[in-house]
Amino acid sequence: MDRRTHVSRRTFLKGAAATGALAGVGSLLDFQPVHFRHAQARTDISTEVFQNACPRNCYDTCAILTTVEDGVIKSVTGNPKNTYTRGRLCVKGNSYPRIVYSPDRIKYPMRQKGRGSGNWERISWDEAMTEIAQKILDIKKEYGSTLPICLNKYSGNFNLLNYGIEGMMSSIGYTSRAAGTPCWPAGIDAQTFDFGTIWNNDPEEMVDSKYLILWGVNPAWCAVHSMQIVLEAKKRGCKIVAIDPLFSQTAVKADLYLQIKPSTDGALALGMCRYILDNELYDGDWLVRNAKGYEEFFGYLKNNITVEWAAEKTGIPAKVIENLAHEFASVKPAGIWIGYGMQRHTNGGQNVRAIDALVAMTGNVGIPGGGARYAHLETWGFNYHAMVHSPPAGSLGDGDRLINMNNFAAEVLAADEPPIKMLWIACRNPMAQDPETSVMQKAFEAMDLVVTVDQFMNDTVKMSDIVLPCTTLFESPGINVSYWHHWMNLNEQAIAPMYEAKHDVEIAMELSKKLNELEPGSCSFPTDLTMEEWLANEFNAGIYQLFGINDWRELKSKGPVKAESLKVAWQNGRFRTPSGKYEFWSEEAEKFGHHPLPVWVEEYKAPEKYPFRCISPHWKLGIHSQFQQTDWMEQINDKPFVEIHPNVAAQYGIHEGDNVKVYNDLGYVIVPARITTATSKDCVVVYEAWYKDKNFNINYTVKALPADMGSKATGMPGIAFHDNFVNIEKV
Amino acid sequence: MRLMPLDQKSNLLDDLEKRFQTYLFFSQYYAGKADPPILSWFYHEMDSFLGEHPLIIQGLDLLHEVQGEDSTAFRYDFNRLFVGPGKLLAPPYESAYLNQDGLVMQEETLSVRKYYRTAGLEISALGREPDDHIVFQLEFICYLLSQEAQALNGVEDDHINYLELYRKFFAEHLMIWVPKHTRDVQVHSQTSACKAMGLLLEGFLETEKQALN
């Protein structure tokens, strides 16, 4: 039949009526658009400036000023009132509007039919909440508790209010929790044994240093605002020394760069200590007043350590070690910035203790411009009102079950009585960032329900059943502090949430409402607070006093505020160790299975089959799996690569750009080679990152090998990311 | 049959009606309210006034196959193209095509917003959805055509030349980006339904472009 026969007016109208019925919006002469309203009368389009706070897991935690016109972000810039941010953002911060306004954001709650299938259907928030709540209640009924539900949430957003996700989990009963931190725990424990806690000087006063060692840290990439301070110090005459297995962008700017064999940092520090001891360059007065166990430490040095030994361990000539020790001990103030990379080893905590000892014995603790600078949590004394909630009455069990975040996949699979059946993932991308990716895949496959809250499709979302869209920092209020500088930044809601995105706390309130609707009393998470009320509930007198304000609302006009009293860590000499002194000899360390002194612990050595250490440091264009996927970063670089020393490349017949398989027993990645002397002959380097639409993940090769420390302060040991050994071949 | 030129007054109301119904149908489709059974109905009932453009013929032939197609597969395909949660294979936003950085809510989106305001409208989801989403653009045109029809019938007269506004909006917005978008649909769609609707929309706009010239 010829379709294109003439259609009579009558048929046409029938069709028209049917379209109208489908639309339910009337006909030509009676049409009311469903997606429109009458334009609000407006005389002009106002421009407003809002304060925002970068919530990323980054030293710099910047204060942002956001210009908004007609409800749309026009620009972002650094807030000059925060003298650490100094009015400028990094490339990542400057790219924020591109994240907010990327057409590829996750916009609506969606459900995948078949994990990993890519078959997604759009659902309403109510449908999503109903399905999730029903699953929670079913699990509770079947297993008698909510322990089969496991939360994996961490550092994707450090806005204080994002702890509401933990709060939501606590509000349904006892659950399983990814515990610990992959980032920095070995170093935290080390400093906790030595000082009683972590507390670094205000980084802004690094300009007063006379001698600064940047040890295993790369601020030129990962803390650009501090790099500015380092360069200012250099300009004022401070000698800058970079110690790193990799010739980093930071090392390029230093006066002296020492390419140390990875994981031997403790040997170098102890060798320096021995030289300082032998040459009586230590600060005896400081030690007498402030330290416990330095005699024992000196005894250890005399009996076990020589500069020659240190030279052999570290690959740094004895003469250079002596010079370095001499210089460091001869000027004051001299400080060391201890990076997180150098503690991601099986002896990482001990190495940090050795460096602490070096700073302490030279009397550089508690003085401006000095310090063993690692991190701090001194400004984090909020109420954690969003986080701390009691389980509903009648909840069975005696507490949450802790699942080691650093061996998450294997522990999820091994969990028994009851098993883990449901995952809630927020502020994390474990499929891309955790070790042993193939085990992670199995863990996800074993679940009944996986819920992920995120902004973009990634490897974890791909393996989820339900994805919920969350707000960017501009779309919800909050409060942010840093683990490095001493500022507090208010985060104002600058624009309405795009699409159907919600903040984690709003999601928690929605879920709580639904749970109680289906089973009254099944969730204790409050449902009737505004976001501003949630924010207000985080503040207390201690925080107000520390930051010199009377009410958090003052921040709206005042801008960011700084905790001035924290400026010089340990200046008062009151350490938070059991003895109240700086502890070279730590019984706490002994309790946790370590030697009480900062002794040398052998580094993890390359097995014969896998002769290269694969270091996977942070990448300049991203923070873990964030930012690299944005168009700006892709335009600068959209290819992961492996850095190989020229001699090694020659030996393996590898040329620049050749595809190289980096492999071990666990897995492999194939990436193009970059031939460079920035790395040593013992190491290959693959920067960890998540690339959109690329089959790349260095964690396929990374074992969940624990670092030596972390259990005391963070509940779980850290992870020895950089004790990853591989072989390479040209493919 | 061809859509009649807009200046032939005798047929104007009919012409407006046809355009209105077509735009309305596409807007419903993009709003996710049409699945294969409805598309089949479209094939049977409305094919004849879409015109004779080769893309339309091709689209209608393809739509013929839709009758047997699985609604679920269509829905997944539709979401991969236009909704998410992954990178959109054929973003339904003008700005995604015209903005130099491929971002929404930039100059291009705001220019569309300005058009809506000229007609006294703004999207209800102002600031939450990009104003230049295809659903809004198509529905906006329905509104303009409806207002024009009502003016012709003497129902309303608020001194806005709706037809002229439509002509301009079509030329300055719809026609500039939708063909790029429908070409993405051709490349990436996995079901006849989505592919056919892309062809039909592009064919319809091409026909309309001729009619408006």
Short mmCIF file of C-alpha atoms in Angstrom, two decimals, chain A residues 282-689:
data_model
loop_
_atom_site.label_atom_id
_atom_site.label_comp_id
_atom_site.label_asym_id
_atom_site.label_seq_id
_atom_site.Cartn_x
_atom_site.Cartn_y
_atom_site.Cartn_z
CA TYR A 282 71.96 18.90 67.86
CA ASP A 283 69.97 21.21 70.11
CA GLY A 284 70.73 19.79 73.54
CA ASP A 285 68.71 22.41 75.40
CA TRP A 286 65.60 21.67 73.39
CA LEU A 287 66.01 17.95 73.92
CA VAL A 288 66.43 18.30 77.67
CA ARG A 289 63.35 20.46 77.96
CA ASN A 290 61.06 18.73 75.51
CA ALA A 291 62.07 15.22 74.60
CA LYS A 292 61.70 11.76 75.97
CA GLY A 293 64.08 8.97 75.01
CA TYR A 294 66.65 10.95 73.04
CA GLU A 295 69.50 9.23 74.89
CA GLU A 296 68.15 5.87 73.77
CA PHE A 297 67.83 7.25 70.25
CA PHE A 298 71.41 8.50 70.31
CA GLY A 299 72.48 5.06 71.54
CA TYR A 300 70.63 3.47 68.65
CA LEU A 301 72.33 5.79 66.18
CA LYS A 302 75.77 5.06 67.58
CA ASN A 303 75.28 1.33 67.52
CA ASN A 304 73.41 0.89 64.27
CA ILE A 305 73.79 3.79 61.88
CA THR A 306 76.66 5.23 59.88
CA VAL A 307 76.66 7.82 57.14
CA GLU A 308 78.34 5.30 54.83
CA TRP A 309 75.57 2.81 55.47
CA ALA A 310 72.98 5.50 54.75
CA ALA A 311 74.80 6.35 51.52
CA GLU A 312 74.66 2.76 50.42
CA LYS A 313 70.97 2.39 51.28
CA THR A 314 69.81 5.62 49.74
CA GLY A 315 72.11 5.91 46.75
CA ILE A 316 73.11 9.38 47.92
CA PRO A 317 76.89 9.86 48.38
CA ALA A 318 78.14 10.10 51.98
CA LYS A 319 79.66 13.51 51.35
CA VAL A 320 76.30 14.84 50.16
CA ILE A 321 74.56 13.43 53.22
CA GLU A 322 77.14 15.06 55.49
CA ASN A 323 76.78 18.40 53.75
CA LEU A 324 73.02 18.22 53.90
CA ALA A 325 73.08 17.30 57.59
CA HIS A 326 75.59 20.01 58.34
CA GLU A 327 73.61 22.68 56.58
CA PHE A 328 70.29 21.60 58.03
CA ALA A 329 71.62 21.57 61.57
CA SER A 330 73.52 24.83 61.23
CA VAL A 331 70.72 27.24 60.38
CA LYS A 332 67.51 28.01 62.17
CA PRO A 333 64.72 27.88 61.44
CA ALA A 334 64.98 24.81 59.26
CA GLY A 335 61.92 22.86 58.35
CA ILE A 336 60.91 19.73 56.51
CA TRP A 337 57.71 19.21 54.59
CA ILE A 338 57.01 15.49 54.70
CA GLY A 339 54.88 14.37 51.78
CA TYR A 340 52.27 11.64 51.76
CA GLY A 341 53.95 9.77 48.91
CA MET A 342 56.93 8.78 50.99
CA GLN A 343 54.81 7.04 53.62
CA ARG A 344 53.01 4.77 51.15
CA HIS A 345 55.46 1.97 51.90
CA THR A 346 55.70 -1.00 54.20
CA ASN A 347 58.19 1.05 56.23
CA GLY A 348 56.58 4.43 55.53
CA GLY A 349 55.55 5.20 59.10
CA GLN A 350 59.01 4.42 60.43
CA ASN A 351 60.56 6.65 57.78
CA VAL A 352 58.35 9.54 58.89
CA ARG A 353 59.37 8.94 62.51
CA ALA A 354 63.03 9.14 61.47
CA ILE A 355 62.47 12.47 59.71
CA ASP A 356 60.54 13.79 62.72
CA ALA A 357 63.55 12.82 64.85
CA LEU A 358 65.86 14.80 62.59
CA VAL A 359 63.72 17.91 62.95
CA ALA A 360 63.34 17.43 66.71
CA MET A 361 67.00 16.81 67.52
CA THR A 362 67.99 20.01 65.75
CA GLY A 363 65.48 21.94 67.88
CA ASN A 364 63.34 22.94 64.92
CA VAL A 365 60.07 21.83 66.46
CA GLY A 366 57.84 24.57 67.88
CA ILE A 367 59.50 27.47 66.11
CA PRO A 368 58.26 29.67 63.26
CA GLY A 369 59.73 28.59 59.94
CA GLY A 370 60.68 25.19 61.32
CA GLY A 371 58.67 22.07 61.92
CA ALA A 372 58.19 18.55 60.68
CA ARG A 373 55.24 19.57 58.55
CA TYR A 374 52.93 16.76 57.61
CA ALA A 375 49.28 17.73 58.18
CA HIS A 376 46.85 18.74 60.89
CA LEU A 377 43.27 18.30 62.02
CA GLU A 378 43.29 21.15 64.53
CA THR A 379 40.60 23.14 62.73
CA TRP A 380 38.27 20.21 62.31
CA GLY A 381 36.58 20.35 65.73
CA PHE A 382 33.04 20.69 64.42
CA ASN A 383 30.00 18.98 65.89
CA TYR A 384 29.71 16.38 63.16
CA HIS A 385 26.01 16.73 63.73
CA ALA A 386 25.29 15.43 60.23
CA MET A 387 27.49 12.42 60.88
CA VAL A 388 26.69 11.32 64.39
CA HIS A 389 23.32 9.66 64.80
CA SER A 390 22.07 6.81 66.94
CA PRO A 391 20.60 3.73 65.38
CA PRO A 392 16.83 3.40 65.66
CA ALA A 393 15.49 1.85 68.86
CA GLY A 394 15.70 -1.93 68.88
CA SER A 395 18.59 -2.17 66.40
CA LEU A 396 20.42 -5.45 66.84
CA GLY A 397 24.18 -5.73 67.11
CA ASP A 398 26.88 -4.02 69.06
CA GLY A 399 28.35 -1.62 66.56
CA ASP A 400 29.33 -1.10 62.95
CA ARG A 401 31.43 -3.74 61.24
CA LEU A 402 34.66 -2.22 59.92
CA ILE A 403 35.85 -3.24 56.47
CA ASN A 404 39.41 -2.20 55.68
CA MET A 405 39.14 0.46 53.00
CA ASN A 406 42.61 -0.51 51.84
CA ASN A 407 41.65 -4.12 51.20
CA PHE A 408 38.02 -3.37 50.54
CA ALA A 409 37.20 -5.78 47.75
CA ALA A 410 38.64 -8.88 49.41
CA GLU A 411 37.12 -8.02 52.78
CA VAL A 412 33.68 -7.41 51.27
CA LEU A 413 33.84 -10.80 49.60
CA ALA A 414 35.07 -12.47 52.78
CA ALA A 415 32.50 -10.87 55.09
CA ASP A 416 30.30 -13.50 56.63
CA GLU A 417 27.52 -13.85 59.18
CA PRO A 418 26.04 -11.85 57.74
CA PRO A 419 27.51 -11.42 54.24
CA ILE A 420 27.54 -8.03 52.55
CA LYS A 421 24.68 -7.71 50.07
CA MET A 422 24.33 -4.01 49.39
CA LEU A 423 26.87 -1.26 48.69
CA TRP A 424 26.34 2.47 48.96
CA ILE A 425 29.13 4.42 47.30
CA ALA A 426 29.48 8.17 47.81
CA CYS A 427 32.41 10.56 47.27
CA ARG A 428 34.49 7.66 45.94
CA ASN A 429 35.35 5.74 42.79
CA PRO A 430 36.68 2.44 44.12
CA MET A 431 36.52 0.65 40.78
CA ALA A 432 39.15 3.08 39.49
CA GLN A 433 41.12 4.03 42.58
CA ASP A 434 41.38 0.97 44.80
CA PRO A 435 43.99 -1.73 44.50
CA GLU A 436 43.21 -5.09 42.94
CA THR A 437 40.62 -3.91 40.44
CA SER A 438 39.68 -7.40 39.31
CA VAL A 439 38.82 -8.42 42.87
CA MET A 440 36.77 -5.24 43.17
CA GLN A 441 34.85 -6.28 40.09
CA LYS A 442 33.99 -9.58 41.79
CA ALA A 443 32.91 -7.82 44.96
CA PHE A 444 30.52 -5.61 43.01
CA GLU A 445 29.19 -8.60 41.11
CA ALA A 446 28.39 -10.38 44.38
CA MET A 447 25.99 -7.66 45.56
CA ASP A 448 22.20 -7.63 45.47
CA LEU A 449 22.14 -3.86 45.13
CA VAL A 450 24.79 -1.24 44.41
CA VAL A 451 23.85 2.43 44.80
CA THR A 452 26.34 5.09 43.70
CA VAL A 453 26.01 8.83 44.17
CA ASP A 454 28.09 10.76 41.67
CA GLN A 455 28.30 13.53 39.09
CA PHE A 456 29.76 11.69 36.10
CA MET A 457 29.70 8.23 34.63
CA ASN A 458 32.79 6.38 35.77
CA ASP A 459 33.97 2.82 36.38
CA THR A 460 32.06 2.58 39.66
CA VAL A 461 28.81 3.98 38.25
CA LYS A 462 29.13 1.47 35.42
CA MET A 463 29.00 -1.33 37.98
CA SER A 464 26.01 0.10 39.89
CA ASP A 465 22.30 -0.69 39.83
CA ILE A 466 21.13 2.76 40.79
CA VAL A 467 22.94 6.04 40.32
CA LEU A 468 21.85 9.21 42.08
CA PRO A 469 22.99 12.63 40.86
CA CYS A 470 24.68 14.84 43.45
CA THR A 471 25.21 18.58 43.56
CA THR A 472 28.45 20.37 42.82
CA LEU A 473 29.93 22.69 45.43
CA PHE A 474 28.06 25.63 43.87
CA GLU A 475 24.66 24.04 44.31
CA SER A 476 24.61 23.32 48.05
CA PRO A 477 25.89 25.13 51.11
CA GLY A 478 28.65 23.89 53.36
CA ILE A 479 31.78 24.62 55.34
CA ASN A 480 35.33 23.60 54.57
CA VAL A 481 38.64 23.51 56.41
CA SER A 482 42.00 22.18 55.30
CA TYR A 483 44.39 19.55 56.62
CA TRP A 484 47.26 21.85 55.70
CA HIS A 485 46.45 25.59 56.00
CA HIS A 486 44.55 27.08 58.91
CA TRP A 487 41.62 28.79 57.18
CA MET A 488 37.89 28.14 57.32
CA ASN A 489 35.93 28.79 54.11
CA LEU A 490 32.18 29.16 53.96
CA ASN A 491 30.52 27.58 50.97
CA GLU A 492 27.38 29.40 49.89
CA GLN A 493 24.82 28.02 47.52
CA ALA A 494 25.51 30.10 44.42
CA ILE A 495 23.08 28.56 41.95
CA ALA A 496 20.11 26.21 42.01
CA PRO A 497 21.04 22.53 41.68
CA MET A 498 21.12 21.60 38.01
CA TYR A 499 18.73 18.90 36.80
CA GLU A 500 17.62 16.73 39.72
CA ALA A 501 20.89 16.74 41.64
CA LYS A 502 20.71 16.63 45.42
CA HIS A 503 23.25 17.01 48.20
CA ASP A 504 24.17 13.88 50.17
CA VAL A 505 22.29 15.25 53.21
CA GLU A 506 19.17 15.84 51.13
CA ILE A 507 19.45 12.30 49.79
CA ALA A 508 19.76 11.05 53.35
CA MET A 509 16.62 12.98 54.35
CA GLU A 510 14.71 11.57 51.37
CA LEU A 511 15.76 8.03 52.20
CA SER A 512 14.86 8.51 55.85
CA LYS A 513 11.40 9.77 54.90
CA LYS A 514 10.84 6.79 52.64
CA LEU A 515 12.09 4.25 55.19
CA ASN A 516 9.79 5.63 57.85
CA GLU A 517 6.91 5.71 55.43
CA LEU A 518 7.41 2.02 54.63
CA GLU A 519 8.24 1.03 58.20
CA PRO A 520 7.69 3.66 60.86
CA GLY A 521 10.66 4.05 63.19
CA SER A 522 13.14 2.40 60.83
CA CYS A 523 15.39 5.45 60.37
CA SER A 524 16.40 8.10 62.89
CA PHE A 525 17.91 10.58 60.41
CA PRO A 526 16.17 13.97 60.79
CA THR A 527 14.04 14.91 57.81
CA ASP A 528 12.83 18.39 58.65
CA LEU A 529 15.98 20.54 58.61
CA THR A 530 16.89 23.04 55.95
CA MET A 531 20.41 22.89 54.54
CA GLU A 532 21.17 26.11 56.38
CA GLU A 533 20.05 24.50 59.64
CA TRP A 534 22.27 21.49 58.96
CA LEU A 535 25.13 23.91 58.46
CA ALA A 536 24.40 25.88 61.62
CA ASN A 537 24.34 22.65 63.61
CA GLU A 538 28.00 21.98 62.78
CA PHE A 539 29.31 24.96 64.73
CA ASN A 540 30.21 25.15 68.40
CA ALA A 541 31.86 27.50 70.88
CA GLY A 542 35.26 25.91 70.34
CA ILE A 543 35.21 26.55 66.61
CA TYR A 544 33.95 30.11 67.17
CA GLN A 545 36.73 30.80 69.64
CA LEU A 546 39.41 29.25 67.46
CA PHE A 547 38.40 31.37 64.47
CA GLY A 548 37.48 34.52 66.40
CA ILE A 549 33.83 34.77 65.40
CA ASN A 550 30.58 34.72 67.36
CA ASP A 551 28.31 33.24 64.76
CA TRP A 552 28.89 31.42 61.51
CA ARG A 553 26.69 33.90 59.67
CA GLU A 554 29.45 36.48 60.14
CA LEU A 555 31.38 34.57 57.49
CA LYS A 556 28.88 35.76 54.91
CA SER A 557 30.14 39.31 55.24
CA LYS A 558 33.57 38.71 56.72
CA GLY A 559 34.73 36.05 54.30
CA PRO A 560 37.20 33.30 55.17
CA VAL A 561 38.75 33.36 58.66
CA LYS A 562 41.99 31.90 59.96
CA ALA A 563 42.85 30.19 63.23
CA GLU A 564 45.76 32.47 64.14
CA SER A 565 46.52 30.71 67.41
CA LEU A 566 47.56 27.55 65.56
CA LYS A 567 50.33 29.30 63.66
CA VAL A 568 53.35 27.63 65.23
CA ALA A 569 52.75 24.02 66.11
CA TRP A 570 54.01 22.83 69.52
CA GLN A 571 55.41 26.24 70.44
CA ASN A 572 54.14 25.79 73.98
CA GLY A 573 56.06 22.53 74.34
CA ARG A 574 52.97 20.70 75.53
CA PHE A 575 52.96 17.60 73.41
CA ARG A 576 49.95 15.32 73.38
CA THR A 577 51.92 12.14 73.93
CA PRO A 578 51.46 10.09 77.11
CA SER A 579 54.57 11.74 78.61
CA GLY A 580 53.62 15.22 77.40
CA LYS A 581 57.01 15.38 75.65
CA TYR A 582 58.25 14.76 72.19
CA GLU A 583 58.80 11.01 72.24
CA PHE A 584 61.82 9.55 70.53
CA TRP A 585 60.98 6.56 72.68
CA SER A 586 57.28 5.78 72.31
CA GLU A 587 55.63 3.10 74.35
CA GLU A 588 52.50 3.74 72.29
CA ALA A 589 54.43 2.69 69.19
CA GLU A 590 55.53 -0.44 71.00
CA LYS A 591 51.89 -1.20 71.90
CA PHE A 592 51.08 -1.14 68.19
CA GLY A 593 53.83 -3.61 67.41
CA HIS A 594 56.57 -1.21 66.40
CA HIS A 595 59.99 -0.55 67.86
CA PRO A 596 59.63 2.25 70.39
CA LEU A 597 62.41 4.21 68.64
CA PRO A 598 62.41 5.57 65.08
CA VAL A 599 64.59 2.74 63.85
CA TRP A 600 65.38 1.68 60.34
CA VAL A 601 63.02 -0.93 58.92
CA GLU A 602 64.13 -2.59 55.69
CA GLU A 603 62.33 -1.46 52.59
CA TYR A 604 60.23 -3.85 50.51
CA LYS A 605 62.50 -5.14 47.79
CA ALA A 606 61.83 -6.05 44.20
CA PRO A 607 61.22 -9.73 43.59
CA GLU A 608 63.30 -11.29 40.82
CA LYS A 609 60.39 -11.60 38.40
CA TYR A 610 59.33 -7.99 38.78
CA PRO A 611 62.48 -5.87 38.89
CA PHE A 612 60.88 -2.42 38.63
CA ARG A 613 59.15 -0.48 41.32
CA CYS A 614 56.04 1.07 39.81
CA ILE A 615 55.36 4.37 41.52
CA SER A 616 51.87 5.77 40.92
CA PRO A 617 51.98 9.34 42.20
CA HIS A 618 49.39 12.09 41.91
CA TRP A 619 48.82 13.66 38.55
CA LYS A 620 49.00 17.40 37.92
CA LEU A 621 45.69 17.62 36.07
CA GLY A 622 43.53 15.78 38.55
CA ILE A 623 42.93 14.64 42.06
CA HIS A 624 42.58 10.88 42.01
CA SER A 625 39.66 10.24 39.67
CA GLN A 626 38.44 13.83 39.57
CA PHE A 627 39.13 16.52 36.93
CA GLN A 628 41.13 14.55 34.35
CA GLN A 629 37.85 13.78 32.59
CA THR A 630 37.09 17.44 31.92
CA ASP A 631 37.66 18.85 28.45
CA TRP A 632 40.39 21.27 29.53
CA MET A 633 42.49 18.53 31.01
CA GLU A 634 41.82 16.28 28.03
CA GLN A 635 43.03 19.02 25.75
CA ILE A 636 46.30 19.28 27.67
CA ASN A 637 46.75 15.55 27.95
CA ASP A 638 44.33 12.72 27.39
CA LYS A 639 46.77 9.85 27.38
CA PRO A 640 48.07 7.98 30.37
CA PHE A 641 51.72 6.94 29.97
CA VAL A 642 54.58 5.18 31.69
CA GLU A 643 57.84 6.99 32.43
CA ILE A 644 60.91 4.86 31.83
CA HIS A 645 64.60 5.68 32.27
CA PRO A 646 66.52 5.84 28.96
CA ASN A 647 68.91 3.04 29.95
CA VAL A 648 66.02 0.75 30.80
CA ALA A 649 64.22 1.70 27.61
CA ALA A 650 67.34 0.87 25.57
CA GLN A 651 67.69 -2.45 27.35
CA TYR A 652 64.08 -3.38 26.50
CA GLY A 653 64.14 -1.93 23.01
CA ILE A 654 61.49 0.62 23.92
CA HIS A 655 61.26 3.94 22.12
CA GLU A 656 59.32 7.07 22.95
CA GLY A 657 55.61 6.43 22.33
CA ASP A 658 55.91 2.66 22.04
CA ASN A 659 53.14 0.77 23.77
CA VAL A 660 54.45 -0.88 26.89
CA LYS A 661 52.81 -3.57 28.94
CA VAL A 662 53.35 -2.94 32.64
CA TYR A 663 52.50 -6.15 34.45
CA ASN A 664 52.79 -8.42 37.43
CA ASP A 665 50.91 -11.38 38.89
CA LEU A 666 47.84 -9.26 39.56
CA GLY A 667 47.23 -7.66 36.20
CA TYR A 668 48.57 -5.25 33.66
CA VAL A 669 48.08 -1.98 31.85
CA ILE A 670 49.27 -1.09 28.36
CA VAL A 671 50.39 2.51 27.97
CA PRO A 672 52.74 4.45 25.72
CA ALA A 673 56.29 5.03 26.95
CA ARG A 674 57.79 8.36 27.88
CA ILE A 675 61.54 8.08 28.09
CA THR A 676 62.89 10.39 30.76
CA THR A 677 65.66 10.74 33.30
CA ALA A 678 63.06 12.11 35.72
CA THR A 679 62.80 8.57 36.99
CA SER A 680 65.61 6.23 38.02
CA LYS A 681 66.74 2.94 36.54
CA ASP A 682 64.90 1.05 39.28
CA CYS A 683 61.52 2.73 38.87
CA VAL A 684 58.81 3.16 36.32
CA VAL A 685 56.17 5.79 36.91
CA VAL A 686 52.49 5.71 36.01
CA TYR A 687 50.45 8.63 37.35
CA GLU A 688 47.23 7.48 38.95
CA ALA A 689 44.13 8.99 37.39
#
